[in-house]
Coordinates of C-alpha atoms (C1' of nucleotides) in Angstrom, one line a residue:
Chain W
M1 CA 19.3 -19.8 -24.3
R2 CA 18.7 -17.0 -26.8
G3 CA 21.4 -14.8 -28.1
N4 CA 19.4 -11.7 -27.2
L5 CA 21.5 -10.4 -24.3
F6 CA 21.2 -7.4 -22.0
A7 CA 23.6 -5.4 -19.9
V8 CA 22.0 -5.1 -16.5
G9 CA 22.4 -2.1 -14.2
V10 CA 21.0 -0.8 -11.0
D11 CA 19.8 2.7 -10.6
L12 CA 19.2 4.3 -7.3
V13 CA 16.5 6.7 -6.2
V14 CA 18.1 8.0 -3.0
L15 CA 15.7 10.2 -1.0
T16 CA 16.2 12.3 2.1
V17 CA 14.5 15.2 3.8
R18 CA 16.4 18.3 4.3
D19 CA 15.1 21.7 5.2
D20 CA 11.6 20.3 5.1
E21 CA 12.0 19.3 1.4
L22 CA 12.1 15.9 -0.2
C23 CA 15.5 15.7 -2.0
V24 CA 17.0 13.2 -4.3
L25 CA 20.7 12.4 -4.9
L26 CA 21.7 13.1 -8.5
V27 CA 25.0 12.8 -10.3
R28 CA 26.4 14.9 -13.1
R29 CA 27.2 12.5 -16.0
T30 CA 30.8 12.8 -17.3
E31 CA 30.4 10.3 -20.1
K32 CA 28.3 9.9 -23.2
P33 CA 25.4 9.5 -23.6
F34 CA 23.7 12.3 -21.8
E35 CA 27.1 13.9 -21.0
D36 CA 26.8 16.9 -18.7
T37 CA 23.2 16.2 -17.7
W38 CA 21.9 15.0 -14.3
G39 CA 21.0 11.4 -13.7
L40 CA 20.3 8.9 -11.0
P41 CA 23.4 7.2 -9.5
G42 CA 23.9 3.6 -10.5
G43 CA 26.2 1.0 -12.0
F44 CA 26.3 -2.3 -13.6
V45 CA 25.8 -5.6 -11.8
A46 CA 29.1 -7.4 -11.2
P47 CA 29.7 -11.1 -11.8
D48 CA 28.3 -13.2 -9.0
E49 CA 26.5 -10.2 -7.5
D50 CA 22.8 -10.2 -6.7
L51 CA 20.7 -7.1 -7.3
P52 CA 20.5 -5.9 -3.7
D53 CA 24.2 -6.4 -3.4
T54 CA 24.8 -4.1 -6.3
A55 CA 22.4 -1.5 -4.9
A56 CA 24.0 -1.6 -1.5
R57 CA 27.5 -1.3 -3.0
E58 CA 26.5 1.6 -5.2
L59 CA 24.7 3.3 -2.3
A60 CA 27.8 3.0 -0.1
A61 CA 30.0 4.3 -2.9
Q62 CA 27.8 7.3 -3.6
T63 CA 27.0 8.4 0.0
G64 CA 30.1 7.4 1.9
A65 CA 31.5 4.1 3.1
G66 CA 29.5 2.4 5.8
T67 CA 26.3 4.2 5.1
A68 CA 24.7 1.1 3.6
G69 CA 25.2 -0.7 6.9
R70 CA 23.5 1.9 9.1
V71 CA 20.7 0.8 11.3
S72 CA 18.6 3.6 10.0
G73 CA 18.0 3.8 6.3
H74 CA 16.1 1.5 4.0
L75 CA 16.6 -0.1 0.6
E76 CA 13.9 -1.8 -1.5
Q77 CA 13.4 -2.6 -5.2
I78 CA 11.1 -0.5 -7.3
A79 CA 10.9 -2.2 -10.6
G80 CA 12.8 -3.2 -13.8
Y81 CA 13.0 -0.9 -16.8
A82 CA 13.9 -2.3 -20.2
A83 CA 12.4 -0.3 -23.0
P84 CA 14.3 -1.1 -26.2
D85 CA 15.4 2.5 -26.8
R86 CA 16.0 3.6 -23.3
D87 CA 19.8 3.5 -23.8
P88 CA 21.3 4.5 -27.2
R89 CA 24.3 2.2 -26.6
G90 CA 22.2 -1.0 -26.8
R91 CA 19.9 -3.1 -24.7
V92 CA 20.3 -2.2 -21.1
L93 CA 17.9 -3.4 -18.4
S94 CA 18.0 -1.3 -15.3
V95 CA 16.5 -2.4 -12.0
A96 CA 15.7 0.6 -9.8
F97 CA 16.0 0.6 -6.1
L98 CA 14.6 3.1 -3.6
A99 CA 16.8 4.2 -0.7
L100 CA 15.6 6.3 2.2
L101 CA 18.3 8.0 4.3
P102 CA 18.4 10.4 7.1
D103 CA 19.7 13.9 6.2
M104 CA 23.4 13.9 6.6
P105 CA 25.8 16.9 6.8
D106 CA 27.5 17.6 3.5
P107 CA 31.1 16.2 3.3
D108 CA 33.9 18.6 4.0
Q109 CA 35.0 18.7 0.4
P110 CA 31.7 19.1 -1.5
D111 CA 31.4 16.9 -4.5
V112 CA 30.5 19.0 -7.5
V113 CA 29.5 16.1 -9.5
S114 CA 26.8 14.8 -7.1
G115 CA 24.4 16.4 -4.8
W116 CA 21.0 16.7 -3.3
H117 CA 18.2 18.3 -5.3
P118 CA 14.7 19.1 -4.2
V119 CA 12.5 16.6 -6.0
A120 CA 10.0 19.4 -7.0
D121 CA 12.8 21.2 -8.9
V122 CA 14.1 18.3 -10.9
T123 CA 13.7 18.4 -14.6
D124 CA 15.4 16.8 -17.6
L125 CA 17.2 13.7 -16.3
A126 CA 19.2 11.3 -18.4
F127 CA 17.7 8.2 -20.0
D128 CA 14.3 7.3 -18.5
H129 CA 15.4 8.5 -15.1
A130 CA 12.6 11.0 -14.7
Q131 CA 10.1 8.2 -14.9
I132 CA 12.1 6.1 -12.5
L133 CA 12.3 9.0 -10.1
A134 CA 8.5 9.6 -10.3
D135 CA 7.9 5.9 -9.6
G136 CA 10.3 6.0 -6.6
V137 CA 8.7 9.0 -5.1
E138 CA 5.2 7.6 -5.5
R139 CA 6.4 4.4 -3.9
A140 CA 7.8 6.4 -1.0
R141 CA 4.5 8.2 -0.6
E142 CA 2.5 5.0 -0.4
T143 CA 5.0 3.4 1.9
L144 CA 4.6 6.1 4.5
E145 CA 0.9 5.4 4.6
Y146 CA 1.1 1.8 5.5
T147 CA 4.4 1.3 7.3
T148 CA 6.6 2.9 9.9
L149 CA 9.4 3.6 7.4
A150 CA 9.2 7.4 7.7
A151 CA 11.6 6.8 10.6
A152 CA 14.2 5.7 8.0
F153 CA 14.4 9.4 7.1
C154 CA 15.3 10.3 10.7
P155 CA 18.5 10.0 12.6
P156 CA 18.7 7.3 15.3
E157 CA 17.0 9.6 17.8
F158 CA 14.3 12.1 16.8
T159 CA 11.3 14.0 18.0
V160 CA 7.7 13.6 17.0
T161 CA 8.0 16.9 15.2
D162 CA 11.0 15.6 13.2
L163 CA 8.9 12.7 12.1
R164 CA 5.9 14.8 11.2
R165 CA 8.1 17.0 9.0
V166 CA 9.1 14.0 7.1
Y167 CA 5.5 13.2 6.3
E168 CA 4.8 16.8 5.4
A169 CA 7.8 17.0 3.1
V170 CA 7.1 13.7 1.3
W171 CA 3.4 14.2 1.0
R172 CA 3.6 18.0 0.5
T173 CA 0.7 18.5 3.0
E174 CA 0.3 20.0 6.4
I175 CA -0.6 17.7 9.3
D176 CA -2.1 18.7 12.6
P177 CA 0.7 18.3 15.2
R178 CA -1.6 17.2 18.0
N179 CA -3.4 14.5 16.0
F180 CA -0.2 13.3 14.5
S181 CA 1.4 13.0 17.9
R182 CA -1.6 11.0 19.2
K183 CA -1.4 8.6 16.2
V184 CA 2.3 7.8 16.2
T185 CA 2.7 7.6 20.0
S186 CA -0.3 5.3 20.4
T187 CA 0.8 2.9 17.7
P188 CA 2.5 0.1 19.6
G189 CA 6.1 -0.5 18.6
F190 CA 6.4 2.6 16.4
L191 CA 8.3 4.9 18.7
V192 CA 10.3 3.9 21.8
P193 CA 10.5 6.8 24.2
T194 CA 13.9 7.8 25.6
N195 CA 13.5 10.0 28.6
R196 CA 15.8 12.6 27.2
H197 CA 14.6 15.8 25.6
V198 CA 16.0 18.2 23.1
T199 CA 17.2 21.5 24.4
G200 CA 18.2 24.8 22.9
G201 CA 15.4 25.7 20.6
P202 CA 12.4 27.8 21.5
G203 CA 9.4 26.3 23.1
R204 CA 8.9 23.4 25.4
P205 CA 11.5 20.7 25.0
A206 CA 10.4 17.7 22.9
Q207 CA 11.0 14.1 24.0
L208 CA 13.4 12.1 21.9
F209 CA 12.3 8.7 20.5
R210 CA 14.0 5.8 18.9
R211 CA 12.6 3.5 16.2
G212 CA 10.5 0.7 17.6
P213 CA 10.2 -2.9 16.2
A214 CA 6.9 -2.3 14.4
T215 CA 7.0 -2.2 10.6
R216 CA 3.3 -2.0 9.6
L217 CA 1.1 0.9 10.6
H218 CA -2.4 -0.4 11.5
P219 CA -4.7 1.3 10.9
A220 CA -2.9 3.1 8.1
M221 CA -2.3 6.8 8.1
L222 CA -4.2 7.6 4.9
R223 CA -3.6 10.7 2.8
E224 CA -6.6 12.4 1.6
P225 CA -7.5 11.0 -1.8
A226 CA -6.6 13.2 -4.7
V227 CA -9.5 15.6 -5.2
R228 CA -11.1 15.2 -8.5
V229 CA -11.2 18.7 -10.0
G230 CA -14.4 19.3 -12.0
Chain Q
M1 CA 29.5 -1.2 -21.5
R2 CA 30.7 -4.2 -19.6
G3 CA 31.0 -7.7 -20.9
N4 CA 28.8 -9.1 -18.1
L5 CA 25.7 -9.9 -20.0
F6 CA 22.4 -11.4 -19.0
A7 CA 19.6 -13.3 -20.7
V8 CA 16.4 -11.6 -19.7
G9 CA 13.1 -13.4 -19.3
V10 CA 9.7 -12.7 -18.0
D11 CA 7.9 -15.0 -15.6
L12 CA 4.2 -14.8 -15.0
V13 CA 2.2 -15.3 -11.8
V14 CA -1.2 -15.8 -13.3
L15 CA -3.9 -15.9 -10.6
T16 CA -7.6 -16.7 -10.8
V17 CA -10.3 -17.7 -8.3
R18 CA -12.0 -21.0 -9.1
D19 CA -14.2 -22.9 -6.7
D20 CA -13.5 -20.3 -4.0
E21 CA -9.8 -21.1 -4.1
L22 CA -6.9 -18.9 -5.3
C23 CA -5.3 -20.7 -8.2
V24 CA -2.1 -20.2 -10.2
L25 CA -1.3 -21.2 -13.7
L26 CA 1.7 -23.6 -13.9
V27 CA 3.4 -25.3 -16.7
R28 CA 5.1 -28.7 -16.7
R29 CA 8.7 -28.2 -17.9
T30 CA 9.7 -30.4 -20.8
E31 CA 13.3 -29.2 -21.0
K32 CA 16.3 -29.1 -18.7
P33 CA 16.9 -27.8 -16.3
F34 CA 14.2 -28.8 -13.9
E35 CA 12.7 -31.2 -16.5
D36 CA 9.4 -32.6 -15.4
T37 CA 8.8 -30.2 -12.6
W38 CA 6.2 -27.4 -12.4
G39 CA 7.2 -23.8 -13.0
L40 CA 5.7 -20.5 -13.8
P41 CA 5.0 -19.7 -17.4
G42 CA 7.3 -17.3 -19.1
G43 CA 9.7 -16.7 -21.9
F44 CA 12.6 -14.5 -23.1
V45 CA 12.3 -10.9 -24.1
A46 CA 12.4 -10.6 -27.9
P47 CA 14.5 -7.9 -29.7
D48 CA 12.7 -4.5 -29.7
E49 CA 10.2 -5.7 -27.1
D50 CA 9.6 -4.0 -23.8
L51 CA 8.8 -6.0 -20.7
P52 CA 5.1 -5.4 -20.6
D53 CA 4.9 -6.5 -24.2
T54 CA 6.7 -9.7 -23.4
A55 CA 4.4 -10.3 -20.5
A56 CA 1.3 -9.7 -22.5
R57 CA 2.5 -11.9 -25.4
E58 CA 3.3 -14.8 -23.0
L59 CA 0.0 -14.3 -21.2
A60 CA -1.9 -14.5 -24.5
A61 CA 0.0 -17.5 -25.6
Q62 CA -0.5 -19.4 -22.3
T63 CA -4.2 -18.6 -21.8
G64 CA -5.6 -18.4 -25.2
A65 CA -5.4 -15.8 -27.9
G66 CA -7.1 -12.5 -27.2
T67 CA -7.1 -13.0 -23.4
A68 CA -4.6 -10.3 -22.9
G69 CA -6.8 -7.8 -24.6
R70 CA -9.8 -8.4 -22.4
V71 CA -11.4 -5.5 -20.7
S72 CA -11.3 -7.4 -17.4
G73 CA -8.0 -8.7 -16.2
H74 CA -4.9 -7.0 -15.0
L75 CA -1.2 -7.1 -15.5
E76 CA 1.5 -5.4 -13.4
Q77 CA 5.2 -5.9 -12.7
I78 CA 6.2 -7.5 -9.4
A79 CA 10.0 -7.3 -9.4
G80 CA 13.2 -8.4 -11.0
Y81 CA 15.1 -11.5 -9.8
A82 CA 18.7 -12.0 -10.7
A83 CA 20.5 -14.1 -8.0
P84 CA 23.7 -15.4 -9.6
D85 CA 22.8 -19.1 -9.2
R86 CA 19.1 -18.9 -9.9
D87 CA 19.6 -20.6 -13.3
P88 CA 22.2 -23.3 -13.8
R89 CA 22.6 -22.3 -17.5
G90 CA 24.1 -19.0 -16.7
R91 CA 23.1 -15.5 -15.7
V92 CA 19.4 -15.0 -16.3
L93 CA 17.5 -12.1 -15.0
S94 CA 13.8 -12.6 -14.8
V95 CA 11.2 -9.9 -14.4
A96 CA 8.1 -11.2 -12.8
F97 CA 4.6 -10.0 -13.7
L98 CA 1.3 -10.5 -11.8
A99 CA -1.8 -11.2 -13.9
L100 CA -5.3 -11.4 -12.5
L101 CA -7.9 -13.1 -14.6
P102 CA -11.5 -14.1 -14.2
D103 CA -12.1 -17.8 -14.0
M104 CA -12.5 -19.3 -17.5
P105 CA -13.8 -22.6 -18.5
D106 CA -11.2 -25.2 -19.4
P107 CA -10.4 -25.5 -23.1
D108 CA -12.1 -28.3 -24.9
Q109 CA -8.9 -30.3 -25.2
P110 CA -7.3 -29.9 -21.8
D111 CA -3.6 -29.2 -21.9
V112 CA -1.8 -31.7 -19.8
V113 CA 1.3 -29.6 -19.6
S114 CA -0.3 -26.5 -18.1
G115 CA -3.1 -26.0 -15.7
W116 CA -4.5 -24.3 -12.6
H117 CA -3.3 -25.3 -9.2
P118 CA -4.6 -24.1 -5.8
V119 CA -1.9 -21.8 -4.5
A120 CA -2.1 -23.5 -1.1
D121 CA -1.1 -26.8 -2.6
V122 CA 1.9 -25.7 -4.6
T123 CA 5.2 -27.1 -3.6
D124 CA 8.6 -27.5 -5.3
L125 CA 8.6 -25.2 -8.2
A126 CA 11.5 -24.8 -10.7
F127 CA 14.2 -22.2 -10.2
D128 CA 13.2 -19.5 -7.6
H129 CA 9.6 -19.6 -8.8
A130 CA 8.4 -20.5 -5.3
Q131 CA 9.7 -17.2 -4.1
I132 CA 8.3 -15.3 -7.1
L133 CA 4.9 -16.9 -6.5
A134 CA 4.9 -16.0 -2.8
D135 CA 5.8 -12.4 -3.7
G136 CA 3.0 -12.3 -6.3
V137 CA 0.4 -13.6 -4.0
E138 CA 1.4 -11.2 -1.3
R139 CA 1.2 -8.4 -3.8
A140 CA -2.3 -9.5 -4.8
R141 CA -3.4 -9.6 -1.2
E142 CA -2.2 -6.0 -0.6
T143 CA -3.6 -4.8 -3.9
L144 CA -7.1 -6.0 -2.8
E145 CA -6.9 -3.8 0.3
Y146 CA -6.2 -0.5 -1.4
T147 CA -7.7 -0.8 -4.9
T148 CA -10.8 -2.1 -6.7
L149 CA -8.8 -4.7 -8.6
A150 CA -10.7 -7.6 -7.1
A151 CA -13.1 -7.1 -9.9
A152 CA -10.3 -8.2 -12.3
F153 CA -11.0 -11.7 -11.0
C154 CA -14.6 -11.4 -12.0
P155 CA -16.3 -11.8 -15.4
P156 CA -17.7 -8.6 -16.9
E157 CA -20.9 -8.8 -14.9
F158 CA -20.9 -10.2 -11.4
T159 CA -22.7 -10.1 -8.1
V160 CA -21.6 -8.7 -4.8
T161 CA -21.3 -12.2 -3.6
D162 CA -19.0 -13.1 -6.4
L163 CA -16.8 -10.2 -5.5
R164 CA -16.8 -11.2 -1.8
R165 CA -15.8 -14.7 -2.6
V166 CA -12.7 -13.3 -4.4
Y167 CA -11.7 -11.5 -1.3
E168 CA -12.3 -14.5 0.9
A169 CA -10.3 -16.8 -1.4
V170 CA -7.3 -14.4 -1.8
W171 CA -7.2 -13.5 1.9
R172 CA -8.4 -16.9 3.2
T173 CA -10.7 -15.3 5.6
E174 CA -14.5 -15.0 6.0
I175 CA -16.2 -11.6 5.5
D176 CA -19.6 -10.6 6.8
P177 CA -21.7 -10.4 3.6
R178 CA -23.8 -7.5 4.9
N179 CA -20.9 -5.3 5.9
F180 CA -19.1 -6.2 2.7
S181 CA -22.1 -5.3 0.6
R182 CA -22.4 -1.9 2.4
K183 CA -18.7 -1.2 1.8
V184 CA -18.5 -1.9 -1.9
T185 CA -21.8 -0.5 -2.9
S186 CA -21.2 2.7 -1.1
T187 CA -17.8 3.3 -2.6
P188 CA -18.4 5.7 -5.5
G189 CA -17.3 4.3 -8.8
F190 CA -16.5 0.8 -7.7
L191 CA -19.7 -1.0 -8.9
V192 CA -22.0 0.1 -11.6
P193 CA -25.4 -1.5 -11.1
T194 CA -27.2 -3.0 -14.0
N195 CA -30.8 -3.6 -13.3
R196 CA -30.7 -7.2 -14.2
H197 CA -30.5 -10.0 -11.6
V198 CA -29.2 -13.5 -11.6
T199 CA -31.9 -16.2 -11.6
G200 CA -32.0 -19.9 -11.2
G201 CA -30.2 -20.4 -7.9
P202 CA -31.9 -20.6 -4.5
G203 CA -32.5 -17.4 -2.5
R204 CA -33.3 -13.9 -3.5
P205 CA -31.9 -13.0 -6.9
A206 CA -28.7 -10.9 -6.6
Q207 CA -28.2 -7.8 -8.7
L208 CA -25.6 -7.9 -11.4
F209 CA -22.9 -5.2 -11.4
R210 CA -20.2 -4.0 -13.8
R211 CA -16.8 -2.6 -12.9
G212 CA -16.9 1.2 -12.3
P213 CA -14.2 3.7 -13.1
A214 CA -12.8 3.9 -9.6
T215 CA -9.4 2.3 -9.1
R216 CA -8.5 3.3 -5.5
L217 CA -10.5 2.2 -2.5
H218 CA -10.8 4.9 0.0
P219 CA -10.8 4.3 2.8
A220 CA -9.0 1.0 2.3
M221 CA -10.6 -2.3 3.2
L222 CA -8.0 -3.4 5.7
R223 CA -7.4 -7.0 6.6
E224 CA -6.9 -7.7 10.3
P225 CA -3.2 -7.4 11.0
A226 CA -1.5 -10.8 11.5
V227 CA -2.0 -11.8 15.1
R228 CA 1.3 -12.2 16.9
V229 CA 1.2 -15.7 18.4
G230 CA 2.8 -15.9 21.8
Chain G
dC1 C1' 12.8 40.3 36.2
dG2 C1' 8.3 39.8 33.8
dA3 C1' 5.6 39.3 29.7
dA4 C1' 5.1 37.5 25.2
dA5 C1' 6.1 34.2 21.9
dT6 C1' 7.0 29.5 20.7
dT7 C1' 6.5 24.7 20.9
dC8 C1' 5.1 20.3 23.0
dT9 C1' 1.5 17.5 25.1
dC10 C1' -2.9 16.2 26.9
dG11 C1' -8.1 16.7 26.6
dT12 C1' -12.6 17.1 24.5
dC13 C1' -16.1 16.5 21.2
dA14 C1' -18.6 15.5 16.9
dG15 C1' -18.7 12.8 12.8
dG16 C1' -17.4 8.8 10.0
dC17 C1' -16.5 4.1 9.4
dT18 C1' -16.6 -0.8 11.0
dG19 C1' -18.1 -5.1 13.2
dA20 C1' -22.0 -7.4 15.0
dC21 C1' -26.4 -8.7 14.2
dA22 C1' -31.8 -8.2 13.9
dC23 C1' -34.9 -8.1 10.3
dT24 C1' -37.2 -8.0 5.7
dA25 C1' -37.4 -9.4 0.6
dC26 C1' -37.5 -12.9 -2.7
dC27 C1' -36.3 -17.4 -4.7
dG28 C1' -36.9 -22.8 -5.3
dC29 C1' -38.6 -26.9 -3.4
dG30 C1' -41.6 -30.3 -1.2
Chain N
dC1 C1' -48.4 -23.0 1.5
dG2 C1' -44.5 -23.3 4.6
dC3 C1' -39.5 -23.7 4.8
dG4 C1' -34.7 -23.2 4.0
dG5 C1' -31.6 -20.4 1.7
dT6 C1' -29.6 -16.1 -0.2
dA7 C1' -29.8 -10.8 -0.9
dG8 C1' -30.2 -6.6 0.9
dT9 C1' -31.6 -2.9 4.6
dG10 C1' -31.5 -1.0 9.3
dT11 C1' -29.6 -0.3 13.8
dC12 C1' -26.3 0.4 17.3
dA13 C1' -22.1 0.5 19.9
dG14 C1' -17.2 1.2 19.6
dC15 C1' -13.0 2.9 17.4
dC16 C1' -10.6 6.3 14.9
dT17 C1' -9.9 10.8 13.0
dG18 C1' -10.2 15.8 12.3
dA19 C1' -10.8 20.0 14.6
dC20 C1' -10.0 22.4 18.0
dG21 C1' -9.1 24.3 23.4
dA22 C1' -6.0 24.6 27.0
dG23 C1' -2.1 23.8 29.9
dA24 C1' 3.1 23.0 30.4
dA25 C1' 7.8 24.2 29.6
dT26 C1' 11.2 26.8 27.5
dT27 C1' 13.4 30.9 24.9
dT28 C1' 13.3 35.6 23.6
dC29 C1' 12.5 40.3 24.2
dG30 C1' 11.4 44.6 26.6

DNA sequence: CGAAATTCTCGTCAGGCTGACACTACCGCG
DNA sequence: CGCGGTAGTGTCAGCCTGACGAGAATTTCG
């Protein structure tokens, strides 16, 4: 065993969709380095703790107890980051995790040191967190193409339109509501219909659905490939 | 900074296709723990080294100098592994990388302590390397669906049949040669035709191609979803 | 109350892509 | 030369998607 040792932390890219915008949970740093700048929430791995345990513990601590154990929501590893100069304090390896959560009402006493920020507006994060955030967002975009995980952004019961708005916010595109509805309702195991409908809003009431057992989307729902300009 | 420090290593899942079989590079361990069992090649991260540097260095050391710098071939991170008991010597975090290489002739003096093993035959690896290998193979299978990286398994010039055999070996399926040819030759930027043909074998000579600039395959070449039995 | 606006849902249709497969082109071999 | 074998083209039906049209069910407004 070499003497070249690392501190190991976990950083979280916690995403949600609120007001039709993809948002990320950021914390205001109160310590050096990068004091008074925004960064991803995270913490160090405790003795006898595995990486997913650390991620779940930090997620619960940052978003409210019990959140990590919700039926909805999702947590997966993105990658490890260990550039020699990424932390001025010394060699720190960070394993980033991606968490997808339904939009939740703000706590009664808003926390001034952490909050949701539209991903499109984020600039100047601490450490290499801008890169980690970019990787996490790209992972989320790809995940929506091939899996049913968009429902992780939704509360336990939701409408087809709720689900469509998730795709539109994450991909920053518009999707035809009729074709989208046909796709998701005809995929076996994606949506389980309840027979209740939402009321109150304008227009015809929409049916409420629950997440089904399917995890993979087949065939995939492919975004248009990025258009090559010029 | 906490006192809970980790040794950090890089493990490699080096895959190639030889004799129509997906093979992985394994090394025979000569030290404890897991002495005299097979494991993935790897090593510790050196001071001032980033993870991809370590992976490239180890890959070059294990497969012959200069290999890591080939035009063909591919190296990407899989994930970090840090279960508390994964190494009996203490806390070791390992970042796994996936390398895809073209099949190369064996060195003149075969190395008895490292060699290619069909993935289907591998059992009982050291540490948690069986899990890492499984994750790497699954990543490779998915990558072939959505990208043009199958060509990383091929030498600089190859035929459509060579490429099809890569897909068949990695996915363990059979693909219709005519439909496969239509798909890959009609994808812009995947294959660049040379006007030379292979000679010598039976049958009509096949045209030789080079890798094109395309990286994404759109639409994807989707495997059949796993059939639910029962 | 009635009309307009809004939203959800089902239908239709053309075009693209895929799987299945007939058929032709070109090689080595006996 | 005929034959088996491999490479590549052509065809066709079926599925899926994008682009709508149109009806259903509710709220909002005059």
